[in-house]
mmCIF file with all atom_site columns, C-alpha atoms in Angstrom:
data_model
loop_
_atom_site.group_PDB
_atom_site.id
_atom_site.type_symbol
_atom_site.label_atom_id
_atom_site.label_alt_id
_atom_site.label_comp_id
_atom_site.label_asym_id
_atom_site.label_entity_id
_atom_site.label_seq_id
_atom_site.pdbx_PDB_ins_code
_atom_site.Cartn_x
_atom_site.Cartn_y
_atom_site.Cartn_z
_atom_site.occupancy
_atom_site.B_iso_or_equiv
_atom_site.pdbx_formal_charge
_atom_site.auth_seq_id
_atom_site.auth_comp_id
_atom_site.auth_asym_id
_atom_site.auth_atom_id
_atom_site.pdbx_PDB_model_num
ATOM 1   C CA . MET A 1 1   ? -193.806 -301.862 -1.257 1.00 35.00 ? 1   MET A CA 1
ATOM 2   C CA . LEU A 1 2   ? -195.616 -300.930 1.840  1.00 39.00 ? 2   LEU A CA 1
ATOM 3   C CA . LYS A 1 3   ? -199.150 -302.133 2.457  1.00 41.00 ? 3   LYS A CA 1
ATOM 4   C CA . PRO A 1 4   ? -201.591 -299.572 3.886  1.00 45.00 ? 4   PRO A CA 1
ATOM 5   C CA . HIS A 1 5   ? -203.290 -300.261 7.265  1.00 45.00 ? 5   HIS A CA 1
ATOM 6   C CA . VAL A 1 6   ? -206.701 -299.292 7.880  1.00 45.00 ? 6   VAL A CA 1
ATOM 7   C CA . HIS A 1 7   ? -207.010 -297.323 11.210 1.00 47.00 ? 7   HIS A CA 1
ATOM 8   C CA . SER A 1 8   ? -209.796 -298.862 13.408 1.00 47.00 ? 8   SER A CA 1
ATOM 9   C CA . GLU A 1 9   ? -210.907 -295.389 14.869 1.00 54.00 ? 9   GLU A CA 1
ATOM 10  C CA . ARG A 1 10  ? -211.473 -293.950 11.471 1.00 52.00 ? 10  ARG A CA 1
ATOM 11  C CA . PRO A 1 11  ? -212.000 -296.764 8.749  1.00 52.00 ? 11  PRO A CA 1
ATOM 12  C CA . ASP A 1 12  ? -212.405 -294.036 6.086  1.00 52.00 ? 12  ASP A CA 1
ATOM 13  C CA . GLN A 1 13  ? -208.793 -293.116 6.468  1.00 57.00 ? 13  GLN A CA 1
ATOM 14  C CA . THR A 1 14  ? -205.724 -295.034 5.555  1.00 64.00 ? 14  THR A CA 1
ATOM 15  C CA . VAL A 1 15  ? -202.773 -295.203 7.810  1.00 66.00 ? 15  VAL A CA 1
ATOM 16  C CA . PHE A 1 16  ? -199.400 -296.088 6.304  1.00 76.00 ? 16  PHE A CA 1
ATOM 17  C CA . LYS A 1 17  ? -197.461 -298.093 8.785  1.00 79.00 ? 17  LYS A CA 1
ATOM 18  C CA . VAL A 1 18  ? -193.621 -298.373 8.355  1.00 80.00 ? 18  VAL A CA 1
ATOM 19  C CA . ARG A 1 19  ? -190.780 -300.440 10.071 1.00 82.00 ? 19  ARG A CA 1
ATOM 20  C CA . LEU A 1 20  ? -188.283 -297.890 11.395 1.00 76.00 ? 20  LEU A CA 1
ATOM 21  C CA . PRO A 1 21  ? -184.676 -298.584 11.270 1.00 78.00 ? 21  PRO A CA 1
ATOM 22  C CA . ASN A 1 22  ? -184.472 -299.279 14.920 1.00 79.00 ? 22  ASN A CA 1
ATOM 23  C CA . GLY A 1 23  ? -187.071 -301.909 14.441 1.00 83.00 ? 23  GLY A CA 1
ATOM 24  C CA . SER A 1 24  ? -190.098 -300.097 15.923 1.00 81.00 ? 24  SER A CA 1
ATOM 25  C CA . GLU A 1 25  ? -193.289 -299.540 13.803 1.00 84.00 ? 25  GLU A CA 1
ATOM 26  C CA . GLY A 1 26  ? -194.212 -295.808 12.836 1.00 82.00 ? 26  GLY A CA 1
ATOM 27  C CA . GLU A 1 27  ? -196.504 -293.823 10.626 1.00 87.00 ? 27  GLU A CA 1
ATOM 28  C CA . LEU A 1 28  ? -195.510 -291.824 7.324  1.00 90.00 ? 28  LEU A CA 1
ATOM 29  C CA . VAL A 1 29  ? -195.345 -288.001 7.899  1.00 92.00 ? 29  VAL A CA 1
ATOM 30  C CA . GLU A 1 30  ? -196.627 -286.063 4.699  1.00 94.00 ? 30  GLU A CA 1
ATOM 31  C CA . ASP A 1 31  ? -195.692 -282.657 5.969  1.00 95.00 ? 31  ASP A CA 1
ATOM 32  C CA . ILE A 1 32  ? -194.415 -280.561 8.758  1.00 96.00 ? 32  ILE A CA 1
ATOM 33  C CA . ILE A 1 33  ? -196.846 -277.317 8.915  1.00 96.00 ? 33  ILE A CA 1
ATOM 34  C CA . GLY A 1 34  ? -195.926 -275.751 12.222 1.00 97.00 ? 34  GLY A CA 1
ATOM 35  C CA . TYR A 1 35  ? -193.545 -275.187 15.077 1.00 97.00 ? 35  TYR A CA 1
ATOM 36  C CA . ARG A 1 36  ? -193.763 -274.296 18.636 1.00 97.00 ? 36  ARG A CA 1
ATOM 37  C CA . ARG A 1 37  ? -191.700 -274.203 21.737 1.00 97.00 ? 37  ARG A CA 1
ATOM 38  C CA . ARG A 1 38  ? -193.663 -275.746 24.638 1.00 96.00 ? 38  ARG A CA 1
ATOM 39  C CA . HIS A 1 39  ? -192.224 -276.116 28.109 1.00 95.00 ? 39  HIS A CA 1
ATOM 40  C CA . GLY A 1 40  ? -188.847 -275.670 26.662 1.00 95.00 ? 40  GLY A CA 1
ATOM 41  C CA . ARG A 1 41  ? -189.179 -278.436 24.123 1.00 96.00 ? 41  ARG A CA 1
ATOM 42  C CA . LYS A 1 42  ? -189.298 -278.078 20.480 1.00 97.00 ? 42  LYS A CA 1
ATOM 43  C CA . GLU A 1 43  ? -192.705 -279.461 18.887 1.00 97.00 ? 43  GLU A CA 1
ATOM 44  C CA . TYR A 1 44  ? -193.591 -279.681 15.248 1.00 97.00 ? 44  TYR A CA 1
ATOM 45  C CA . HIS A 1 45  ? -197.300 -279.813 13.894 1.00 97.00 ? 45  HIS A CA 1
ATOM 46  C CA . VAL A 1 46  ? -197.402 -283.079 11.614 1.00 96.00 ? 46  VAL A CA 1
ATOM 47  C CA . LYS A 1 47  ? -199.641 -283.851 8.978  1.00 95.00 ? 47  LYS A CA 1
ATOM 48  C CA . TRP A 1 48  ? -199.664 -287.761 8.545  1.00 93.00 ? 48  TRP A CA 1
ATOM 49  C CA . LEU A 1 49  ? -199.639 -289.419 5.313  1.00 91.00 ? 49  LEU A CA 1
ATOM 50  C CA . GLY A 1 50  ? -203.679 -290.707 4.473  1.00 88.00 ? 50  GLY A CA 1
ATOM 51  C CA . GLN A 1 51  ? -205.047 -289.182 7.508  1.00 88.00 ? 51  GLN A CA 1
ATOM 52  C CA . SER A 1 52  ? -206.737 -285.662 8.250  1.00 89.00 ? 52  SER A CA 1
ATOM 53  C CA . LYS A 1 53  ? -205.531 -285.458 11.750 1.00 84.00 ? 53  LYS A CA 1
ATOM 54  C CA . LEU A 1 54  ? -202.831 -283.180 12.772 1.00 95.00 ? 54  LEU A CA 1
ATOM 55  C CA . THR A 1 55  ? -200.524 -283.728 15.985 1.00 96.00 ? 55  THR A CA 1
ATOM 56  C CA . TRP A 1 56  ? -198.115 -281.739 17.857 1.00 97.00 ? 56  TRP A CA 1
ATOM 57  C CA . GLU A 1 57  ? -194.833 -284.184 18.123 1.00 95.00 ? 57  GLU A CA 1
ATOM 58  C CA . PRO A 1 58  ? -191.814 -283.356 20.069 1.00 96.00 ? 58  PRO A CA 1
ATOM 59  C CA . GLN A 1 59  ? -188.723 -283.141 17.854 1.00 95.00 ? 59  GLN A CA 1
ATOM 60  C CA . GLU A 1 60  ? -187.222 -286.324 19.153 1.00 93.00 ? 60  GLU A CA 1
ATOM 61  C CA . ASN A 1 61  ? -190.088 -288.313 17.628 1.00 91.00 ? 61  ASN A CA 1
ATOM 62  C CA . LEU A 1 62  ? -189.041 -286.927 14.251 1.00 92.00 ? 62  LEU A CA 1
ATOM 63  C CA . ASN A 1 63  ? -185.596 -288.047 13.897 1.00 89.00 ? 63  ASN A CA 1
ATOM 64  C CA . TYR A 1 64  ? -186.349 -289.869 10.632 1.00 88.00 ? 64  TYR A CA 1
ATOM 65  C CA . VAL A 1 65  ? -187.904 -286.934 8.772  1.00 92.00 ? 65  VAL A CA 1
ATOM 66  C CA . GLN A 1 66  ? -185.165 -284.199 9.322  1.00 93.00 ? 66  GLN A CA 1
ATOM 67  C CA . ASP A 1 67  ? -185.547 -283.365 5.463  1.00 94.00 ? 67  ASP A CA 1
ATOM 68  C CA . LEU A 1 68  ? -189.218 -282.274 6.048  1.00 95.00 ? 68  LEU A CA 1
ATOM 69  C CA . ILE A 1 69  ? -188.316 -280.263 9.248  1.00 96.00 ? 69  ILE A CA 1
ATOM 70  C CA . ALA A 1 70  ? -185.509 -278.302 7.248  1.00 96.00 ? 70  ALA A CA 1
ATOM 71  C CA . ARG A 1 71  ? -187.919 -277.786 4.232  1.00 96.00 ? 71  ARG A CA 1
ATOM 72  C CA . TYR A 1 72  ? -190.452 -276.291 6.789  1.00 96.00 ? 72  TYR A CA 1
ATOM 73  C CA . HIS A 1 73  ? -187.987 -273.891 8.357  1.00 95.00 ? 73  HIS A CA 1
ATOM 74  C CA . GLN A 1 74  ? -186.822 -273.016 4.746  1.00 95.00 ? 74  GLN A CA 1
ATOM 75  C CA . ARG A 1 75  ? -190.453 -272.096 3.735  1.00 94.00 ? 75  ARG A CA 1
ATOM 76  C CA . GLN A 1 76  ? -190.834 -270.073 6.841  1.00 94.00 ? 76  GLN A CA 1
ATOM 77  C CA . ALA A 1 77  ? -187.564 -268.132 6.112  1.00 92.00 ? 77  ALA A CA 1
ATOM 78  C CA . HIS A 1 78  ? -188.744 -267.313 2.690  1.00 88.00 ? 78  HIS A CA 1
ATOM 79  C CA . LYS A 1 79  ? -192.004 -266.132 4.028  1.00 86.00 ? 79  LYS A CA 1
ATOM 80  C CA . ARG A 1 80  ? -190.388 -263.820 6.430  1.00 83.00 ? 80  ARG A CA 1
ATOM 81  C CA . LYS A 1 81  ? -188.166 -262.473 3.688  1.00 80.00 ? 81  LYS A CA 1
ATOM 82  C CA . THR A 1 82  ? -191.136 -261.999 1.372  1.00 77.00 ? 82  THR A CA 1
ATOM 83  C CA . THR A 1 83  ? -193.475 -260.344 3.789  1.00 71.00 ? 83  THR A CA 1
ATOM 84  C CA . LYS A 1 84  ? -190.397 -258.252 5.071  1.00 66.00 ? 84  LYS A CA 1
ATOM 85  C CA . ASN A 1 85  ? -189.883 -257.109 1.205  1.00 65.00 ? 85  ASN A CA 1
ATOM 86  C CA . ARG A 1 86  ? -193.524 -256.406 0.796  1.00 65.00 ? 86  ARG A CA 1
ATOM 87  C CA . GLU A 1 87  ? -193.549 -254.131 4.118  1.00 62.00 ? 87  GLU A CA 1
ATOM 88  C CA . THR A 1 88  ? -190.678 -252.203 2.768  1.00 59.00 ? 88  THR A CA 1
ATOM 89  C CA . ARG A 1 89  ? -191.907 -251.900 -0.786 1.00 60.00 ? 89  ARG A CA 1
ATOM 90  C CA . THR A 1 90  ? -195.304 -250.532 0.697  1.00 56.00 ? 90  THR A CA 1
ATOM 91  C CA . SER A 1 91  ? -193.706 -247.974 3.072  1.00 55.00 ? 91  SER A CA 1
ATOM 92  C CA . PHE A 1 92  ? -191.534 -246.857 0.018  1.00 51.00 ? 92  PHE A CA 1
ATOM 93  C CA . GLU A 1 93  ? -194.570 -246.537 -2.360 1.00 56.00 ? 93  GLU A CA 1
ATOM 94  C CA . GLU A 1 94  ? -196.589 -244.387 0.640  1.00 56.00 ? 94  GLU A CA 1
ATOM 95  C CA . GLY A 1 95  ? -193.680 -242.013 0.790  1.00 56.00 ? 95  GLY A CA 1
ATOM 96  C CA . HIS A 1 96  ? -192.816 -243.384 4.181  1.00 50.00 ? 96  HIS A CA 1
ATOM 97  C CA . VAL A 1 97  ? -189.175 -243.719 4.964  1.00 48.00 ? 97  VAL A CA 1
ATOM 98  C CA . THR A 1 98  ? -188.742 -246.285 7.747  1.00 46.00 ? 98  THR A CA 1
ATOM 99  C CA . ASP A 1 99  ? -185.655 -248.425 8.846  1.00 49.00 ? 99  ASP A CA 1
ATOM 100 C CA . MET A 1 100 ? -187.089 -251.842 8.623  1.00 48.00 ? 100 MET A CA 1
ATOM 101 C CA . SER A 1 101 ? -184.063 -253.575 10.488 1.00 47.00 ? 101 SER A CA 1
#
């Protein structure tokens, strides 16, 4: 069982430290909530477990949370599909015929 570590900057928040397979220490990621390309690099907006802070992290820092990254991209694809279906339905209901592709 992991023992929570209280971060000194914000003692009201718990930081969950873990030992990574490569021997280094890391924090637990709760969720991936955003994605961007910055200076040609992929970055993900990360919500850390037990913290309110969000940070942008380069993809190479997130090797151990590929499942969360995949889940984020699946949610985004579902949102895009839902939005496109809603736009098509609205156009049809209003009597507009448009090519949405």
